[in-house]
C-alpha atoms as an extended CHARMM CRD file, in Angstrom:
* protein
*
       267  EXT
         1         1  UNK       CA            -30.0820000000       79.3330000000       36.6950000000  PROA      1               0.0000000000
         2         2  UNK       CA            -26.5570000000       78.1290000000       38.0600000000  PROA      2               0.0000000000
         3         3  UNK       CA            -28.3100000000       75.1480000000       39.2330000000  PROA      3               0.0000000000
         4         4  UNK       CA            -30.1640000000       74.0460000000       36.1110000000  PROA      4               0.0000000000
         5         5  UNK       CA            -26.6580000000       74.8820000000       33.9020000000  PROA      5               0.0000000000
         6         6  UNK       CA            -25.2000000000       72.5900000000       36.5220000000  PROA      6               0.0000000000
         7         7  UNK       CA            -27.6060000000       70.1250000000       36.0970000000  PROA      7               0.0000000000
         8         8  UNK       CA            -27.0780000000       70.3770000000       32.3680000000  PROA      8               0.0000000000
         9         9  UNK       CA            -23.6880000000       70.1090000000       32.5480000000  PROA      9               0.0000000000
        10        10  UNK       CA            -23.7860000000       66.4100000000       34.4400000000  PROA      10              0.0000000000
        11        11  UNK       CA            -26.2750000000       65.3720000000       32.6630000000  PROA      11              0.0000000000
        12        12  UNK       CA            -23.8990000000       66.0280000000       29.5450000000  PROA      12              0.0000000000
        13        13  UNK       CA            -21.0970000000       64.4680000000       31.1210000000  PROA      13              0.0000000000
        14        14  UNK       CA            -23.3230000000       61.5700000000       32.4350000000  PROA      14              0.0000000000
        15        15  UNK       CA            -24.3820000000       60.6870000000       28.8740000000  PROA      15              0.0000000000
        16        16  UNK       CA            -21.1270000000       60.9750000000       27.5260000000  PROA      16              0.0000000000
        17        17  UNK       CA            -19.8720000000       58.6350000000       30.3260000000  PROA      17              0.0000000000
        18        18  UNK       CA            -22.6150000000       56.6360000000       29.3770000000  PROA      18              0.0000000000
        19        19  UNK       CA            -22.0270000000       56.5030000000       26.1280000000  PROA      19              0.0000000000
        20        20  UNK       CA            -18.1470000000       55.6870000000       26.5360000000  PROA      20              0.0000000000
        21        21  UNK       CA            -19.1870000000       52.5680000000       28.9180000000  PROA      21              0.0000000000
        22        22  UNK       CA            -21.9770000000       51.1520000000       26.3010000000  PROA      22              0.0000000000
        23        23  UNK       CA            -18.9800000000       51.3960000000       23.6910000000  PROA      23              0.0000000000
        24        24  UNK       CA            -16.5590000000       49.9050000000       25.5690000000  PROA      24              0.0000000000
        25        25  UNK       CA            -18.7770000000       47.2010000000       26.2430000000  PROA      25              0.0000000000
        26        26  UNK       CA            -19.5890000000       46.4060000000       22.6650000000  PROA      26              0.0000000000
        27        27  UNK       CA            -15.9260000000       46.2570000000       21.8270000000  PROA      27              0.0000000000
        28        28  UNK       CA            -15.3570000000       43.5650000000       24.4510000000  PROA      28              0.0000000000
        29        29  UNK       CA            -18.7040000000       41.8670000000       23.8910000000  PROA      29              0.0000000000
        30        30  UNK       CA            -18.4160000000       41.3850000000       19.8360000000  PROA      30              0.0000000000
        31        31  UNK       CA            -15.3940000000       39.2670000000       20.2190000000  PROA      31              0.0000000000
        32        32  UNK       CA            -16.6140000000       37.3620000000       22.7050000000  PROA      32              0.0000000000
        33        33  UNK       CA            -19.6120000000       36.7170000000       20.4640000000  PROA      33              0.0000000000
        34        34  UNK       CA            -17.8490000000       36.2130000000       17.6190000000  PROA      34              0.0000000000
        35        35  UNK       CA            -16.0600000000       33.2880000000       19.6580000000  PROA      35              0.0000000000
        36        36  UNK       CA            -19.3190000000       31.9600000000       20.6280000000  PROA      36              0.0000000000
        37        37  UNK       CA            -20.5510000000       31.7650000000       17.3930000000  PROA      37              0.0000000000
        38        38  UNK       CA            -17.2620000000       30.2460000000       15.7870000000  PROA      38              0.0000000000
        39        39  UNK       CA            -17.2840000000       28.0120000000       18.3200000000  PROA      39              0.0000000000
        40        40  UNK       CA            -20.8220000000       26.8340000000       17.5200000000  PROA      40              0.0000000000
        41        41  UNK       CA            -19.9400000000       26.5090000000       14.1310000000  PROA      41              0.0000000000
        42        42  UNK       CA            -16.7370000000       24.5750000000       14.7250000000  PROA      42              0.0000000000
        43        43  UNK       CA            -19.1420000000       22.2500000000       16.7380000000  PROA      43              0.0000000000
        44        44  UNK       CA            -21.4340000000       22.0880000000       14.1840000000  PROA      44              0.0000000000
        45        45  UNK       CA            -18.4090000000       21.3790000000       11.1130000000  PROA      45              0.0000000000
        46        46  UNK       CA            -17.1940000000       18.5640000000       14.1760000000  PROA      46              0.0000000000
        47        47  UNK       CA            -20.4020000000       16.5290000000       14.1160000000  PROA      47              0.0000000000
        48        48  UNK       CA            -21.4760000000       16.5190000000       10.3380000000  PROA      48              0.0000000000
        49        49  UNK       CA            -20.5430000000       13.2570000000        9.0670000000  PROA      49              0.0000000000
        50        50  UNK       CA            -18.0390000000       14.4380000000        6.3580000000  PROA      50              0.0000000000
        51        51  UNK       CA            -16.0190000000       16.0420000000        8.7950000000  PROA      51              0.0000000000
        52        52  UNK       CA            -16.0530000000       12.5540000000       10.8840000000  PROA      52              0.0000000000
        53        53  UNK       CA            -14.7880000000       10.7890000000        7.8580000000  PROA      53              0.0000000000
        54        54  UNK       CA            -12.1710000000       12.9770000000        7.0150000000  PROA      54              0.0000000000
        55        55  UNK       CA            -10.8480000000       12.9940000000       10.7380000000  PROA      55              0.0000000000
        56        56  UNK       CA            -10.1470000000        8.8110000000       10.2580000000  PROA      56              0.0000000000
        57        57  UNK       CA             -6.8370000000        7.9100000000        9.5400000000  PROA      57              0.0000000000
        58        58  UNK       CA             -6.0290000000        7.2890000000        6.0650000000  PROA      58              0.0000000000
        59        59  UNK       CA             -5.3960000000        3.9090000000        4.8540000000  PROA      59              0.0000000000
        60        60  UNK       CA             -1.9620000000        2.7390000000        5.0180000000  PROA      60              0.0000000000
        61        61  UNK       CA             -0.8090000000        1.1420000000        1.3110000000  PROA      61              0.0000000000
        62        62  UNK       CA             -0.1390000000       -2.3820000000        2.0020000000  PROA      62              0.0000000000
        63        63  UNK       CA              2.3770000000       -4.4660000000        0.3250000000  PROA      63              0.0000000000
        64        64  UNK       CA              2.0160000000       -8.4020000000        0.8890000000  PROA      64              0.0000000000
        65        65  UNK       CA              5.0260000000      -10.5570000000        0.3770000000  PROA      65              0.0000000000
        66        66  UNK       CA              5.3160000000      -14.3890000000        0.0400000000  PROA      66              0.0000000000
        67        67  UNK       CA              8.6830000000      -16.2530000000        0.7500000000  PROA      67              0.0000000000
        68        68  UNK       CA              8.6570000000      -18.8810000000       -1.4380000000  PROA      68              0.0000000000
        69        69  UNK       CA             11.5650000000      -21.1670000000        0.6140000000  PROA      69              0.0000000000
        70        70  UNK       CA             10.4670000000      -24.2080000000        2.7260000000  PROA      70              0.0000000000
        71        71  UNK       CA             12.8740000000      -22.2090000000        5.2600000000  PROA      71              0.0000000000
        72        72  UNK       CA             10.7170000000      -19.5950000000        7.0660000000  PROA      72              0.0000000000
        73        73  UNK       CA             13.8010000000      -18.2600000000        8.6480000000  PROA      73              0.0000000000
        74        74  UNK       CA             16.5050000000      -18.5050000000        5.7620000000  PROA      74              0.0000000000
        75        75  UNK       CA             18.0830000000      -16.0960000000        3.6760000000  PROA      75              0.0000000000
        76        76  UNK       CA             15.0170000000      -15.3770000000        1.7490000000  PROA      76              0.0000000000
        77        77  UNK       CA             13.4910000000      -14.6500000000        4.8760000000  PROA      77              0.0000000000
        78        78  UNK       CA             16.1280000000      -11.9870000000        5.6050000000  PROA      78              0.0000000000
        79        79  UNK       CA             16.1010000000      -10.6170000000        1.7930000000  PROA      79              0.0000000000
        80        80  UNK       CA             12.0090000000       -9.6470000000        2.2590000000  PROA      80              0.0000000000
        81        81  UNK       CA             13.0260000000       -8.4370000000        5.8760000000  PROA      81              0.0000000000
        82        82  UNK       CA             15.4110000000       -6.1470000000        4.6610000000  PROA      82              0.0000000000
        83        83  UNK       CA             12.7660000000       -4.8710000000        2.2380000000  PROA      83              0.0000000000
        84        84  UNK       CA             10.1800000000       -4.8790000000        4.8820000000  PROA      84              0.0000000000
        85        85  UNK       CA             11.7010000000       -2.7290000000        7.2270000000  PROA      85              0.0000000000
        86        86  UNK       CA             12.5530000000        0.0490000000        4.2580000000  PROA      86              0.0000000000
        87        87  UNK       CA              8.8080000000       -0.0380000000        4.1120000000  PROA      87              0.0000000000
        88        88  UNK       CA              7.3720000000        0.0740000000        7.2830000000  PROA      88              0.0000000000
        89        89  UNK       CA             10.1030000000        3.3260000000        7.8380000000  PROA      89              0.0000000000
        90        90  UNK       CA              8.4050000000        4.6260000000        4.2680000000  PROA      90              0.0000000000
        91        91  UNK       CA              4.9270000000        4.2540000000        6.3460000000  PROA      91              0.0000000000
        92        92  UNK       CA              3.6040000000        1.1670000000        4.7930000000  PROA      92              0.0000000000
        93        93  UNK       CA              2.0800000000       -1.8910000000        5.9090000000  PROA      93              0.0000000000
        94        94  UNK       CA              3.6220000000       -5.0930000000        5.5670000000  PROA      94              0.0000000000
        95        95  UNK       CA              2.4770000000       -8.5250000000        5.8220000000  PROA      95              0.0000000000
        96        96  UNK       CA              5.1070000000      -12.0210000000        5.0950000000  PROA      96              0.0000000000
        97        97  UNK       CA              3.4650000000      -15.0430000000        3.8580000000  PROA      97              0.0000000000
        98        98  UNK       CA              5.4360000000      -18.3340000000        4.2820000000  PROA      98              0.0000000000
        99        99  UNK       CA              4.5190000000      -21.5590000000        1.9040000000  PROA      99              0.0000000000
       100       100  UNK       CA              6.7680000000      -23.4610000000        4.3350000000  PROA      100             0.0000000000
       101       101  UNK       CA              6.9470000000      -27.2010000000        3.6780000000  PROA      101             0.0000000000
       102       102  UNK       CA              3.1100000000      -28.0680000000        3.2100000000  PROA      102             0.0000000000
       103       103  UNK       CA              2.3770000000      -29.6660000000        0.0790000000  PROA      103             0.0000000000
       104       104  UNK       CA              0.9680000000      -27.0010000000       -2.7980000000  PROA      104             0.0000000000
       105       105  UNK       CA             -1.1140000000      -28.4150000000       -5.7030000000  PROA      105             0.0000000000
       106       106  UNK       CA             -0.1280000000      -27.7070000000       -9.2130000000  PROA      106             0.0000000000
       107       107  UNK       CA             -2.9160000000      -26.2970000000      -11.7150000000  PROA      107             0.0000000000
       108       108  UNK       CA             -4.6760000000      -29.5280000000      -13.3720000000  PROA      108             0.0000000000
       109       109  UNK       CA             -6.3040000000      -27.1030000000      -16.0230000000  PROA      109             0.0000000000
       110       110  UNK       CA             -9.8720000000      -28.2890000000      -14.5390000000  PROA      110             0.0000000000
       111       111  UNK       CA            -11.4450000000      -24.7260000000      -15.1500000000  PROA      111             0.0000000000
       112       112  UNK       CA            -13.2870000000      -24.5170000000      -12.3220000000  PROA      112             0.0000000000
       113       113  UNK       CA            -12.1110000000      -20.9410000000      -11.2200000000  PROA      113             0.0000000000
       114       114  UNK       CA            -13.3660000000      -19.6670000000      -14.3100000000  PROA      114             0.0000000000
       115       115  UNK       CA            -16.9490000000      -21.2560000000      -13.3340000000  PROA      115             0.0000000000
       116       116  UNK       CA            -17.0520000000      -19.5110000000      -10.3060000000  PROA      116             0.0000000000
       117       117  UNK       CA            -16.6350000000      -16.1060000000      -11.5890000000  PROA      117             0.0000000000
       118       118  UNK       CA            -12.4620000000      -16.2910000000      -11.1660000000  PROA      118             0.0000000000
       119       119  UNK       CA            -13.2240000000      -15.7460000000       -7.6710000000  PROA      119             0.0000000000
       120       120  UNK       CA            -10.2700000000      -18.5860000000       -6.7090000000  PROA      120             0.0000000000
       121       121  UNK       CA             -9.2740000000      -21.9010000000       -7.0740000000  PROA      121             0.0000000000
       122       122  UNK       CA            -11.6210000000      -24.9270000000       -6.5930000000  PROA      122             0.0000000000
       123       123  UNK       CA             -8.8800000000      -26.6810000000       -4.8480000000  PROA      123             0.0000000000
       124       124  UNK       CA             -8.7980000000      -24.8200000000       -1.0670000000  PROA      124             0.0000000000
       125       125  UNK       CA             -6.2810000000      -27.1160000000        0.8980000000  PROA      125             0.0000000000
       126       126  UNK       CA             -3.2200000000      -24.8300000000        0.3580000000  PROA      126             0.0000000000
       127       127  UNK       CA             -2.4540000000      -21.1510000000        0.1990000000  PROA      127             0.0000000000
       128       128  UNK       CA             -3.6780000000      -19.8480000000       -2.8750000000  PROA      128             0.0000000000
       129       129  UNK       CA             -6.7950000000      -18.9940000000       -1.9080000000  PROA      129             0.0000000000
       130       130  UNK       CA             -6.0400000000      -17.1490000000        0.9470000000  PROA      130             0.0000000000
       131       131  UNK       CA             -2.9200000000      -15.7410000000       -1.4660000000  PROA      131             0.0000000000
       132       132  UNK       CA             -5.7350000000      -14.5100000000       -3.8040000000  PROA      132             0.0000000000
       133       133  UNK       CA             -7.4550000000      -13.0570000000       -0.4040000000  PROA      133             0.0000000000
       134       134  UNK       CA             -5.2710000000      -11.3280000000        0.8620000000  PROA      134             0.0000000000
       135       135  UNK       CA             -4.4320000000       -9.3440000000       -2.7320000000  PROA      135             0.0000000000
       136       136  UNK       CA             -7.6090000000       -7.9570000000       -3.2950000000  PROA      136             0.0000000000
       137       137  UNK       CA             -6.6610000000       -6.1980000000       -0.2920000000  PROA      137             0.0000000000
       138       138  UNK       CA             -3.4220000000       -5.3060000000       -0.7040000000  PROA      138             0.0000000000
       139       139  UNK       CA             -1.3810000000       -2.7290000000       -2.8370000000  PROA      139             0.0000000000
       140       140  UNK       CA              1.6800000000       -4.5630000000       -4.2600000000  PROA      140             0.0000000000
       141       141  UNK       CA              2.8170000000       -7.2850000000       -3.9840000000  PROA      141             0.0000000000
       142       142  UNK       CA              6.6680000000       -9.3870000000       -3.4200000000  PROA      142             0.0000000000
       143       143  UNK       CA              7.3320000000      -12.5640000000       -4.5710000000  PROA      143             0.0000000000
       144       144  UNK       CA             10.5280000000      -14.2530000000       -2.6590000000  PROA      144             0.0000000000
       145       145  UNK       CA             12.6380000000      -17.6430000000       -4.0710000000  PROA      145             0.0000000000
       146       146  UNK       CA             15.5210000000      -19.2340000000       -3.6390000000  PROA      146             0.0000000000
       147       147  UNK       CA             17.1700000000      -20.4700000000       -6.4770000000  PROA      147             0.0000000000
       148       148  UNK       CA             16.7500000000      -24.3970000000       -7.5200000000  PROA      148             0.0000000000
       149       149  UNK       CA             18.9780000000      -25.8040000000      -10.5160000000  PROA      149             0.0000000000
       150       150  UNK       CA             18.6880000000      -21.8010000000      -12.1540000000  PROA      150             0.0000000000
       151       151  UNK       CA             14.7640000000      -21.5150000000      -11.2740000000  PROA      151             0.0000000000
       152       152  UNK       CA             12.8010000000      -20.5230000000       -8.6620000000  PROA      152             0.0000000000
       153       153  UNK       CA             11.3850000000      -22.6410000000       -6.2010000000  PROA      153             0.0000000000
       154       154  UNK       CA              9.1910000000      -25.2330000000       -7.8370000000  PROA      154             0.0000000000
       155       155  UNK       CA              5.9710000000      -24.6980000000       -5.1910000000  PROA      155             0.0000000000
       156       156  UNK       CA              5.5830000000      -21.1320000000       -5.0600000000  PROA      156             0.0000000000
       157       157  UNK       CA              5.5950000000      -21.0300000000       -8.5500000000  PROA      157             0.0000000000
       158       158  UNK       CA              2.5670000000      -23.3060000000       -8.9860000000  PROA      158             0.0000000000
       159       159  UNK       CA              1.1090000000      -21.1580000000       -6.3580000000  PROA      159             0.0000000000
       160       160  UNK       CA              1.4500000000      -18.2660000000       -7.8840000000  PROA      160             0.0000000000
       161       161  UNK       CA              0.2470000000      -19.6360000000      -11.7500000000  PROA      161             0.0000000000
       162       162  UNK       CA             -3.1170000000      -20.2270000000       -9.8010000000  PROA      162             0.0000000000
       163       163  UNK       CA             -3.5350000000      -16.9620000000       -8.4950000000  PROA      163             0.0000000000
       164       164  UNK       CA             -3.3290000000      -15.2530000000      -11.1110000000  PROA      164             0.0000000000
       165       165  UNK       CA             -4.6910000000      -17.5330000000      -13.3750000000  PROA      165             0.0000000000
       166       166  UNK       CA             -7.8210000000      -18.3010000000      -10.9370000000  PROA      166             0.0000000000
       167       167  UNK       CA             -7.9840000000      -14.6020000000       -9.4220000000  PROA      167             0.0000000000
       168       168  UNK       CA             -6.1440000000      -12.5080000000      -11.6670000000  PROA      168             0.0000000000
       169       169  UNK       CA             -8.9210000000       -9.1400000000      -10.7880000000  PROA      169             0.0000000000
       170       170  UNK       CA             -7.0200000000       -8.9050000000       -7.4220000000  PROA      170             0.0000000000
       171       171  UNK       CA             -3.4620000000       -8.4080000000       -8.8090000000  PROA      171             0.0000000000
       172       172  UNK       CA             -4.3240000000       -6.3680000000      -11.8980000000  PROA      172             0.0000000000
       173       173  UNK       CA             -1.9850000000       -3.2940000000      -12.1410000000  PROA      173             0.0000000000
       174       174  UNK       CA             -0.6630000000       -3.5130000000       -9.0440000000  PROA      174             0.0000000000
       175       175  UNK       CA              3.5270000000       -2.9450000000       -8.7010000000  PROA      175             0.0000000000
       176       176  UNK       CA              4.9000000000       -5.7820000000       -8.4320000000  PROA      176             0.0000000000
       177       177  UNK       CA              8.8190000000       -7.1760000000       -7.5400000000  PROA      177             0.0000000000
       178       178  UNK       CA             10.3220000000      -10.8090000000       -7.7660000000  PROA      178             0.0000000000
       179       179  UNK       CA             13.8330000000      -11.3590000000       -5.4220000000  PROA      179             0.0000000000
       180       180  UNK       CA             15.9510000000      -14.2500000000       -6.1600000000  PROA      180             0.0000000000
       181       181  UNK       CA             17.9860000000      -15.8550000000       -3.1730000000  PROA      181             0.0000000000
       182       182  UNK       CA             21.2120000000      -17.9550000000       -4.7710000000  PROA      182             0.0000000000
       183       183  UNK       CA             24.3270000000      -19.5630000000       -3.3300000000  PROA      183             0.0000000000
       184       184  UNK       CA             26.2030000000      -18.8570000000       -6.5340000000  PROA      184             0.0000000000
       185       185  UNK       CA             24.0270000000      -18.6460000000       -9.5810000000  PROA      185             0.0000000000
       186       186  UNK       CA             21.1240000000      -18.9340000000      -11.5030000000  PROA      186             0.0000000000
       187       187  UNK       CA             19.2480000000      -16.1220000000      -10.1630000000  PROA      187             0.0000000000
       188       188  UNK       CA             18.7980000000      -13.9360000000      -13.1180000000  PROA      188             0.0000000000
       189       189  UNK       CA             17.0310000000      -16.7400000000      -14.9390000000  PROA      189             0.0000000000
       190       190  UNK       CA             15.0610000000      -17.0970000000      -12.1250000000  PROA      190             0.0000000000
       191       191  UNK       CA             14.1650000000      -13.6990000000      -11.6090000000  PROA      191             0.0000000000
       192       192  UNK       CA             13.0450000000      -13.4190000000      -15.3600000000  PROA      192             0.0000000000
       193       193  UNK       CA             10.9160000000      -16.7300000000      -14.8030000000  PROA      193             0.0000000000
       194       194  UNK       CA              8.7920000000      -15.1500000000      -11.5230000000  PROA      194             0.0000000000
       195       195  UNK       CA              9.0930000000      -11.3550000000      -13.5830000000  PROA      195             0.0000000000
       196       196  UNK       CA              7.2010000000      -13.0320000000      -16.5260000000  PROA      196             0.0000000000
       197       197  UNK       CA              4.0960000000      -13.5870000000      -14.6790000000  PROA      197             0.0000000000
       198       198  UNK       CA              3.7450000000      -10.1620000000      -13.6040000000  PROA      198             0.0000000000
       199       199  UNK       CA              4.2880000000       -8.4410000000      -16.9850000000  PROA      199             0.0000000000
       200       200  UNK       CA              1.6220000000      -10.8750000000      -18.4870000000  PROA      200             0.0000000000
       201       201  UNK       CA             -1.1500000000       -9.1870000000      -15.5990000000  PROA      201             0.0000000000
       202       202  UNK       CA             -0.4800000000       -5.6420000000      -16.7370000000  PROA      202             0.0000000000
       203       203  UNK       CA              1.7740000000       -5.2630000000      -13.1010000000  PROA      203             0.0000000000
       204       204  UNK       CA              4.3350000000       -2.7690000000      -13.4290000000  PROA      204             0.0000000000
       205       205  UNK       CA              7.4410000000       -4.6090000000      -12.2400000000  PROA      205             0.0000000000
       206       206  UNK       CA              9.5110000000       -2.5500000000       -9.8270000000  PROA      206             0.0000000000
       207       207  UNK       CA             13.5060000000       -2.4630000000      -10.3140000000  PROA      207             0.0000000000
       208       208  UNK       CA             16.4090000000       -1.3900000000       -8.2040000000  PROA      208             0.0000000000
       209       209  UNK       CA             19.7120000000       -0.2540000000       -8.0420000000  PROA      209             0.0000000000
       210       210  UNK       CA             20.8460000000       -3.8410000000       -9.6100000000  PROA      210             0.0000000000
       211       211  UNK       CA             19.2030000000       -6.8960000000      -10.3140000000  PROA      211             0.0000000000
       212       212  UNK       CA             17.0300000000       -8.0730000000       -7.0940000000  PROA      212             0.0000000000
       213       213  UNK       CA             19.5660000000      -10.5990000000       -6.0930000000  PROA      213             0.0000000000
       214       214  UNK       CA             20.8650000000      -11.8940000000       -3.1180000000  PROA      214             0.0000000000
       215       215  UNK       CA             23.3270000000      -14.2400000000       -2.3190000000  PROA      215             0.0000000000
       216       216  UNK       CA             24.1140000000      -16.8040000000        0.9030000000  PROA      216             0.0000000000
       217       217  UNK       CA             24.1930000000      -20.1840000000        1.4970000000  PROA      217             0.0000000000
       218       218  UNK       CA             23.8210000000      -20.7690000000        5.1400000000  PROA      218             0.0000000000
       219       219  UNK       CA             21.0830000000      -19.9610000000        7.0960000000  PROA      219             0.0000000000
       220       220  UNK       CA             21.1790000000      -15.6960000000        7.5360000000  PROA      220             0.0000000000
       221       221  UNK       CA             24.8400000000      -15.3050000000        5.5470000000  PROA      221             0.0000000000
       222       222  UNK       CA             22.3330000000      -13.3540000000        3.2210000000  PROA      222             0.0000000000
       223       223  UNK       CA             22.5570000000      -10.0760000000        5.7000000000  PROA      223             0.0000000000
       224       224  UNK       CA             26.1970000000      -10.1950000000        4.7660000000  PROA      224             0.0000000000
       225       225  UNK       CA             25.9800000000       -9.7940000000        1.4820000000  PROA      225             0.0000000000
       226       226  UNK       CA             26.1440000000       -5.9580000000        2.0780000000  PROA      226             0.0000000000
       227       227  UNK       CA             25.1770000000       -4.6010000000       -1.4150000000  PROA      227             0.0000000000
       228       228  UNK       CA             22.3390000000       -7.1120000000       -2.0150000000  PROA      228             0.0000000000
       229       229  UNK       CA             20.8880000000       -5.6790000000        0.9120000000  PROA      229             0.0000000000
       230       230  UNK       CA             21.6530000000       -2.6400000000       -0.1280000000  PROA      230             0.0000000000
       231       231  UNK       CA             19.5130000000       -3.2030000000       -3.1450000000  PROA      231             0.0000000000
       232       232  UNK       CA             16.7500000000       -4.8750000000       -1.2450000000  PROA      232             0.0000000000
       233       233  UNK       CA             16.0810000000       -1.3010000000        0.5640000000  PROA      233             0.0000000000
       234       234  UNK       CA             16.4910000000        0.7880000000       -3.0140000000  PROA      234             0.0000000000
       235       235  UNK       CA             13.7470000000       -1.9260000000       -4.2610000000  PROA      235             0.0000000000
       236       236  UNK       CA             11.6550000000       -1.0080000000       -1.3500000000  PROA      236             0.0000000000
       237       237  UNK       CA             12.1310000000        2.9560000000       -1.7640000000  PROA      237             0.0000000000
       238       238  UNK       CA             11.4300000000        2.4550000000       -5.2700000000  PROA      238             0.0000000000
       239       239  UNK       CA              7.9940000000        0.6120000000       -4.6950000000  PROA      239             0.0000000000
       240       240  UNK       CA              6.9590000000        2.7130000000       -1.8860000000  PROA      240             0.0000000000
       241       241  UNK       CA              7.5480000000        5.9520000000       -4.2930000000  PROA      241             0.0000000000
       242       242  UNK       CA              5.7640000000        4.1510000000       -7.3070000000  PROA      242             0.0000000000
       243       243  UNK       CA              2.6380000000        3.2790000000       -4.9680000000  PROA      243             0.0000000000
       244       244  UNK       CA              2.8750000000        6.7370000000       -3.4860000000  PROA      244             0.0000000000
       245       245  UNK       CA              2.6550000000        8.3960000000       -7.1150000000  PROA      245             0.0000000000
       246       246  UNK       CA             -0.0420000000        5.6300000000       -8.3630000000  PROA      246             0.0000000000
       247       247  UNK       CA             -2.7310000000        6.0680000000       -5.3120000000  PROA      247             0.0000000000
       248       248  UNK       CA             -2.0290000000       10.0970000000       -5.7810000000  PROA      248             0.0000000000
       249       249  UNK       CA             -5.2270000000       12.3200000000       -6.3480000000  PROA      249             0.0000000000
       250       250  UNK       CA             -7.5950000000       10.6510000000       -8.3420000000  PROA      250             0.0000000000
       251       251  UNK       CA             -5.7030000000        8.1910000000      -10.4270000000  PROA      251             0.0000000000
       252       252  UNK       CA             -7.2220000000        5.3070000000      -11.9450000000  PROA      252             0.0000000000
       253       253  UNK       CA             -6.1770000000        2.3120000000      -13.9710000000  PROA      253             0.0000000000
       254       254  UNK       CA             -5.4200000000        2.2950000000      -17.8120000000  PROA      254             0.0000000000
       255       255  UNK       CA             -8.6620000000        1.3880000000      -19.9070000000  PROA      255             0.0000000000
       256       256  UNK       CA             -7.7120000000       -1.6810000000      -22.0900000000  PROA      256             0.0000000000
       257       257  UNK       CA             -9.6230000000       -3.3340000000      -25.3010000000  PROA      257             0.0000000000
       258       258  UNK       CA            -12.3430000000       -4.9890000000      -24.2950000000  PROA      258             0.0000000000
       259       259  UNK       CA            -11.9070000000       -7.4010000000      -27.2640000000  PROA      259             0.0000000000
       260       260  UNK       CA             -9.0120000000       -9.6570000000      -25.9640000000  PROA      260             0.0000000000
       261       261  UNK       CA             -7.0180000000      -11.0230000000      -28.8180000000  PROA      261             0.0000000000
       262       262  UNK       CA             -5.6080000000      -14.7670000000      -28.9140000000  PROA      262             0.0000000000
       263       263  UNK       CA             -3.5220000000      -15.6390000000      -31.7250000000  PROA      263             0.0000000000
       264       264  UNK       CA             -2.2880000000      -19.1800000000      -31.7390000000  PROA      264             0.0000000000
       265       265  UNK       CA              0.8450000000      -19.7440000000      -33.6330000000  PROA      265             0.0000000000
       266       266  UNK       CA             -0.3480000000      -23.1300000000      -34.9210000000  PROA      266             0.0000000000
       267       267  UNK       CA             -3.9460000000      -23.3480000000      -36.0040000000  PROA      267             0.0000000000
């Protein structure tokens, strides 16, 4: 009878050994499955396509500047530069287009660009086609000039009358900023000249501290003109935070009329 209470008694204790050891092992075991299956899950999230998409590096907002001065290295030059590195510290993308000294066509009024579907000028030999390119791409956009007899440079502004006449879809209510480069003056009259065509493509025109002026004769005395560079990097924070609050969410552009009113003065 001792015996069989004995053998009672371990088995009791054997089960409840048992029992203690098959508990233990689900404690360890369900986390280690619960890994496992997060982990497949994770792998799973990993290779759908949506999660691929999101994991690619957002587009950077791209501003494109031209320096309208013959002088690719003159105090234009180091007006956008200023501006440019603002922006590039502000995480944008840059690019600086120089007319330089080749010849640029005027518009001849042929209305070719219009045949075409405004898709650019008939006339390719300059830069205004690649101008036009290059702003379907890009975000903003800075138009450089020094000052000539109280207006801006007389070949980017025929450049820039064919863009936007010939493809005025890629500049459409983008931000846009004109900088005038003078020895003494004449730049605000400039600056309201290259202003004009913006405000006439529904661009909102970006501002500063002060009027985007600059001033220097000599090649780079433009960098010591301390607050016009000062005012160069306020125009770039000021674009960069207008582009930031424009491409924010799921903001679109304003809907106009689709009836577009002309109203000649004489008839």
């Amino acid at each position: 009878m001792q015996l069989q209470e004995n053998h009672i008694t371990m088995d009791r204790r054997t089960f409840i050994k048992n029992a203690a050891m098959a508990a233990a092992s689900t404690t360890v075991a369900a986390p280690v499955a619960a890994m496992v299956a997060n982990e497949s899950r994770t792998q799973i999230m990993e290779e759908h396509p949506l999660a691929a998409q999101e994991k690619k590096e957002e587009r950077k907002l791209k501003v494109l500047m031209v320096n309208g001065s013959p002088r690719p290295d003159g105090n234009t030059f180091c007006a956008l530069k200023e501006m440019e590195g603002q922006l590039v510290h502000l995480g944008l993308d840059v690019e600086i287009i120089q007319i330089g000294r080749k010849p640029v066509r005027m518009c001849i009024n042929c209305g070719g660009c219009h045949r075409n579907g405004s898709e650019g000028c008939v006339f390719d030999d300059d830069l205004c086609n690649t101008i036009s390119e290059k702003m379907s791409q890009a975000d903003a956009l800075v138009v450089g000039s020094p000052v000539y007899y109280g207006q801006p440079n007389g070949g980017v502004l025929a450049l820039m009358q064919r863009v936007f006449f010939s493809a005025g879809k890629n500049v459409q209510n983008k931000p846009a900023a004109a900088v005038a480069v003078c020895r003494r003056g004449g730049a605000t009259a400039a600056l309201q000249t290259m202003n004009m065509m913006f405000e006439m493509m529904n661009m909102p025109v970006v501002t500063s501290q002060y009027w985007n002026i600059v001033y220097g004769m000599d090649k780079g005395e433009a960098k010591l003109d301390t607050e016009g560079m000062q005012t160069m990097r306020t125009l770039a924070t000021n674009m960069a935070w207008l582009l930031e609050k424009m491409h924010a969410g799921a903001a679109t552009a304003p809907e106009y009329e689709k009836d577009r009113k002309f109203m000649n003065f004489i008839r």
